[in-house]
PDB file of C-alpha atoms in Angstrom:
ATOM      1  CA  UNK A   1      60.573 -85.308  53.576  1.00 82.00           C
ATOM      2  CA  UNK A   2      59.675 -81.716  55.300  1.00 90.00           C
ATOM      3  CA  UNK A   3      60.966 -80.865  58.189  1.00 91.00           C
ATOM      4  CA  UNK A   4      59.210 -77.893  59.463  1.00 92.00           C
ATOM      5  CA  UNK A   5      58.984 -74.987  62.477  1.00 90.00           C
ATOM      6  CA  UNK A   6      57.275 -72.060  63.555  1.00 87.00           C
ATOM      7  CA  UNK A   7      60.333 -70.421  64.735  1.00 86.00           C
ATOM      8  CA  UNK A   8      59.055 -67.293  66.673  1.00 87.00           C
ATOM      9  CA  UNK A   9      57.377 -63.581  65.220  1.00 87.00           C
ATOM     10  CA  UNK A  10      59.896 -61.667  66.522  1.00 87.00           C
ATOM     11  CA  UNK A  11      62.643 -59.968  64.097  1.00 85.00           C
ATOM     12  CA  UNK A  12      65.734 -61.341  65.668  1.00 86.00           C
ATOM     13  CA  UNK A  13      65.627 -64.972  66.974  1.00 88.00           C
ATOM     14  CA  UNK A  14      65.618 -65.329  70.700  1.00 86.00           C
ATOM     15  CA  UNK A  15      67.842 -68.040  71.296  1.00 87.00           C
ATOM     16  CA  UNK A  16      68.585 -71.291  69.548  1.00 88.00           C
ATOM     17  CA  UNK A  17      65.036 -72.523  70.677  1.00 89.00           C
ATOM     18  CA  UNK A  18      63.574 -71.103  67.750  1.00 93.00           C
ATOM     19  CA  UNK A  19      64.773 -73.361  65.394  1.00 94.00           C
ATOM     20  CA  UNK A  20      63.757 -76.105  63.189  1.00 95.00           C
ATOM     21  CA  UNK A  21      65.889 -79.179  64.128  1.00 95.00           C
ATOM     22  CA  UNK A  22      68.323 -79.032  67.458  1.00 94.00           C
ATOM     23  CA  UNK A  23      71.402 -81.913  67.812  1.00 95.00           C
ATOM     24  CA  UNK A  24      73.094 -82.066  71.093  1.00 93.00           C
ATOM     25  CA  UNK A  25      73.978 -85.172  71.053  1.00 91.00           C
ATOM     26  CA  UNK A  26      75.326 -88.059  68.214  1.00 92.00           C
ATOM     27  CA  UNK A  27      75.572 -87.568  64.688  1.00 94.00           C
ATOM     28  CA  UNK A  28      72.472 -86.601  62.410  1.00 96.00           C
ATOM     29  CA  UNK A  29      72.976 -87.333  58.562  1.00 96.00           C
ATOM     30  CA  UNK A  30      69.860 -85.214  56.805  1.00 95.00           C
ATOM     31  CA  UNK A  31      69.099 -86.103  52.972  1.00 96.00           C
ATOM     32  CA  UNK A  32      66.703 -85.520  50.582  1.00 96.00           C
ATOM     33  CA  UNK A  33      64.625 -83.482  52.606  1.00 96.00           C
ATOM     34  CA  UNK A  34      63.877 -79.764  53.192  1.00 96.00           C
ATOM     35  CA  UNK A  35      64.066 -77.360  56.504  1.00 96.00           C
ATOM     36  CA  UNK A  36      62.191 -74.659  56.759  1.00 94.00           C
ATOM     37  CA  UNK A  37      60.693 -72.444  59.198  1.00 92.00           C
ATOM     38  CA  UNK A  38      57.318 -70.746  58.489  1.00 89.00           C
ATOM     39  CA  UNK A  39      57.708 -68.046  56.041  1.00 84.00           C
ATOM     40  CA  UNK A  40      58.055 -64.747  57.965  1.00 85.00           C
ATOM     41  CA  UNK A  41      59.381 -65.787  60.855  1.00 89.00           C
ATOM     42  CA  UNK A  42      62.894 -66.306  62.473  1.00 92.00           C
ATOM     43  CA  UNK A  43      64.666 -68.989  63.422  1.00 94.00           C
ATOM     44  CA  UNK A  44      67.391 -71.315  62.170  1.00 95.00           C
ATOM     45  CA  UNK A  45      67.391 -74.105  60.590  1.00 95.00           C
ATOM     46  CA  UNK A  46      70.112 -76.552  62.057  1.00 97.00           C
ATOM     47  CA  UNK A  47      71.368 -75.968  65.119  1.00 96.00           C
ATOM     48  CA  UNK A  48      74.524 -78.458  65.713  1.00 96.00           C
ATOM     49  CA  UNK A  49      76.362 -77.802  69.773  1.00 93.00           C
ATOM     50  CA  UNK A  50      75.974 -79.754  72.672  1.00 87.00           C
ATOM     51  CA  UNK A  51      73.093 -79.203  75.998  1.00 76.00           C
ATOM     52  CA  UNK A  52      75.088 -76.735  77.841  1.00 73.00           C
ATOM     53  CA  UNK A  53      73.101 -78.034  81.109  1.00 67.00           C
ATOM     54  CA  UNK A  54      74.658 -81.786  80.263  1.00 60.00           C
ATOM     55  CA  UNK A  55      77.762 -82.463  82.453  1.00 56.00           C
ATOM     56  CA  UNK A  56      80.742 -82.675  80.571  1.00 58.00           C
ATOM     57  CA  UNK A  57      81.833 -86.186  79.157  1.00 59.00           C
ATOM     58  CA  UNK A  58      83.877 -86.822  77.030  1.00 61.00           C
ATOM     59  CA  UNK A  59      81.495 -88.339  74.685  1.00 63.00           C
ATOM     60  CA  UNK A  60      82.371 -87.212  70.282  1.00 76.00           C
ATOM     61  CA  UNK A  61      81.141 -83.880  70.047  1.00 87.00           C
ATOM     62  CA  UNK A  62      77.541 -83.601  67.877  1.00 94.00           C
ATOM     63  CA  UNK A  63      77.699 -83.937  63.775  1.00 96.00           C
ATOM     64  CA  UNK A  64      74.655 -83.118  61.095  1.00 97.00           C
ATOM     65  CA  UNK A  65      75.722 -84.013  57.857  1.00 97.00           C
ATOM     66  CA  UNK A  66      73.361 -82.647  54.966  1.00 96.00           C
ATOM     67  CA  UNK A  67      73.089 -84.018  51.241  1.00 96.00           C
ATOM     68  CA  UNK A  68      71.036 -83.028  49.170  1.00 96.00           C
ATOM     69  CA  UNK A  69      68.609 -80.942  50.886  1.00 96.00           C
ATOM     70  CA  UNK A  70      67.685 -77.280  51.805  1.00 96.00           C
ATOM     71  CA  UNK A  71      67.011 -74.903  54.310  1.00 96.00           C
ATOM     72  CA  UNK A  72      64.759 -71.857  53.152  1.00 94.00           C
ATOM     73  CA  UNK A  73      63.159 -69.030  55.298  1.00 93.00           C
ATOM     74  CA  UNK A  74      65.347 -69.246  58.016  1.00 93.00           C
ATOM     75  CA  UNK A  75      67.034 -66.184  59.611  1.00 93.00           C
ATOM     76  CA  UNK A  76      70.503 -67.993  60.099  1.00 94.00           C
ATOM     77  CA  UNK A  77      70.367 -71.494  58.110  1.00 95.00           C
ATOM     78  CA  UNK A  78      73.435 -73.464  59.889  1.00 96.00           C
ATOM     79  CA  UNK A  79      74.475 -72.204  62.849  1.00 95.00           C
ATOM     80  CA  UNK A  80      77.551 -74.557  65.312  1.00 95.00           C
ATOM     81  CA  UNK A  81      78.435 -73.432  68.465  1.00 93.00           C
ATOM     82  CA  UNK A  82      80.470 -75.079  71.598  1.00 90.00           C
ATOM     83  CA  UNK A  83      82.461 -77.667  69.341  1.00 90.00           C
ATOM     84  CA  UNK A  84      79.572 -78.672  67.044  1.00 94.00           C
ATOM     85  CA  UNK A  85      80.438 -79.930  63.526  1.00 95.00           C
ATOM     86  CA  UNK A  86      78.697 -79.439  60.092  1.00 96.00           C
ATOM     87  CA  UNK A  87      79.198 -81.449  56.811  1.00 96.00           C
ATOM     88  CA  UNK A  88      77.617 -80.444  53.634  1.00 94.00           C
ATOM     89  CA  UNK A  89      77.435 -82.853  50.313  1.00 92.00           C
ATOM     90  CA  UNK A  90      76.384 -82.819  47.546  1.00 89.00           C
ATOM     91  CA  UNK A  91      73.039 -81.160  46.458  1.00 93.00           C
ATOM     92  CA  UNK A  92      72.468 -79.000  49.130  1.00 95.00           C
ATOM     93  CA  UNK A  93      71.278 -75.487  49.048  1.00 95.00           C
ATOM     94  CA  UNK A  94      70.715 -72.777  51.985  1.00 95.00           C
ATOM     95  CA  UNK A  95      67.973 -70.233  50.451  1.00 93.00           C
ATOM     96  CA  UNK A  96      65.995 -66.518  51.095  1.00 93.00           C
ATOM     97  CA  UNK A  97      68.410 -66.922  54.776  1.00 93.00           C
ATOM     98  CA  UNK A  98      70.227 -63.750  56.518  1.00 92.00           C
ATOM     99  CA  UNK A  99      73.154 -66.135  56.836  1.00 93.00           C
ATOM    100  CA  UNK A 100      74.240 -69.273  55.493  1.00 94.00           C
ATOM    101  CA  UNK A 101      76.475 -70.899  57.766  1.00 95.00           C
ATOM    102  CA  UNK A 102      77.447 -69.169  61.266  1.00 94.00           C
ATOM    103  CA  UNK A 103      80.724 -70.555  63.463  1.00 94.00           C
ATOM    104  CA  UNK A 104      80.854 -69.501  66.952  1.00 91.00           C
ATOM    105  CA  UNK A 105      83.516 -70.427  68.259  1.00 89.00           C
ATOM    106  CA  UNK A 106      86.731 -72.214  68.486  1.00 87.00           C
ATOM    107  CA  UNK A 107      86.341 -76.035  68.147  1.00 87.00           C
ATOM    108  CA  UNK A 108      83.482 -75.340  65.992  1.00 92.00           C
ATOM    109  CA  UNK A 109      84.043 -76.104  62.354  1.00 93.00           C
ATOM    110  CA  UNK A 110      82.031 -76.561  59.139  1.00 94.00           C
ATOM    111  CA  UNK A 111      83.032 -78.778  56.055  1.00 94.00           C
ATOM    112  CA  UNK A 112      82.105 -78.067  52.898  1.00 93.00           C
ATOM    113  CA  UNK A 113      82.778 -81.313  50.573  1.00 91.00           C
ATOM    114  CA  UNK A 114      80.491 -79.611  47.718  1.00 86.00           C
ATOM    115  CA  UNK A 115      79.234 -76.840  45.715  1.00 87.00           C
ATOM    116  CA  UNK A 116      76.622 -75.695  47.262  1.00 88.00           C
ATOM    117  CA  UNK A 117      73.480 -73.237  46.095  1.00 90.00           C
ATOM    118  CA  UNK A 118      73.144 -69.546  48.662  1.00 91.00           C
ATOM    119  CA  UNK A 119      71.156 -67.363  48.149  1.00 90.00           C
ATOM    120  CA  UNK A 120      70.528 -65.079  50.516  1.00 89.00           C
ATOM    121  CA  UNK A 121      68.222 -62.176  51.390  1.00 87.00           C
ATOM    122  CA  UNK A 122      69.503 -58.138  51.025  1.00 81.00           C
ATOM    123  CA  UNK A 123      72.403 -57.274  53.329  1.00 79.00           C
ATOM    124  CA  UNK A 124      72.833 -60.834  54.281  1.00 83.00           C
ATOM    125  CA  UNK A 125      76.297 -62.689  54.381  1.00 89.00           C
ATOM    126  CA  UNK A 126      77.381 -66.263  53.284  1.00 90.00           C
ATOM    127  CA  UNK A 127      79.343 -67.327  55.890  1.00 90.00           C
ATOM    128  CA  UNK A 128      80.237 -65.761  59.265  1.00 88.00           C
ATOM    129  CA  UNK A 129      82.947 -66.375  61.269  1.00 85.00           C
ATOM    130  CA  UNK A 130      82.930 -66.034  65.131  1.00 82.00           C
ATOM    131  CA  UNK A 131      85.359 -66.567  68.229  1.00 80.00           C
ATOM    132  CA  UNK A 132      87.887 -68.971  65.531  1.00 81.00           C
ATOM    133  CA  UNK A 133      85.061 -70.957  64.963  1.00 83.00           C
ATOM    134  CA  UNK A 134      86.256 -72.770  60.720  1.00 89.00           C
ATOM    135  CA  UNK A 135      84.456 -72.820  57.868  1.00 88.00           C
ATOM    136  CA  UNK A 136      86.944 -75.342  55.166  1.00 86.00           C
ATOM    137  CA  UNK A 137      85.666 -75.870  51.571  1.00 82.00           C
ATOM    138  CA  UNK A 138      87.302 -79.455  50.891  1.00 75.00           C
ATOM    139  CA  UNK A 139      86.066 -80.137  46.921  1.00 61.00           C
ATOM    140  CA  UNK A 140      86.973 -84.209  46.350  1.00 56.00           C
ATOM    141  CA  UNK A 141      89.746 -82.986  43.253  1.00 55.00           C
ATOM    142  CA  UNK A 142      91.602 -80.713  45.376  1.00 51.00           C
ATOM    143  CA  UNK A 143      92.794 -80.213  49.527  1.00 47.00           C
ATOM    144  CA  UNK A 144      91.046 -78.578  52.112  1.00 47.00           C
ATOM    145  CA  UNK A 145      90.925 -74.403  51.924  1.00 47.00           C
ATOM    146  CA  UNK A 146      91.269 -73.150  55.243  1.00 40.00           C
ATOM    147  CA  UNK A 147      89.635 -70.072  56.180  1.00 42.00           C
ATOM    148  CA  UNK A 148      89.866 -68.361  59.472  1.00 38.00           C
TER     149      UNK A 148
END
């Protein structure tokens, strides 16, 4: 199936509301689907992070798992902030993006459990780690490769 969003017509996203899917609580599994923004617009594919207006309640951190899915036409394919967690499993691709995965702060983490296909726009970057965010690649036949 296809999840689609408009994003914004500005050259850059104006905020996390310019996304196709936002997960602020609980766990979300996206399997066998395509997440896409309107071609030519700016925005995020998947945003993982708590609702900053909600009171801190000791609940689990929001978590998204991508499996056999692709994110296309996004400024940033996947964005994690304030403890958001992302797991990318087999068969995933991130295409036509400026940044593949952006991890914005300490406590936010992306687990990459399989090889993913990433096609960034000219001058783009596959991973963006800001203020202590972690991207770790862990293939089933080897241990984790921590990147900080």
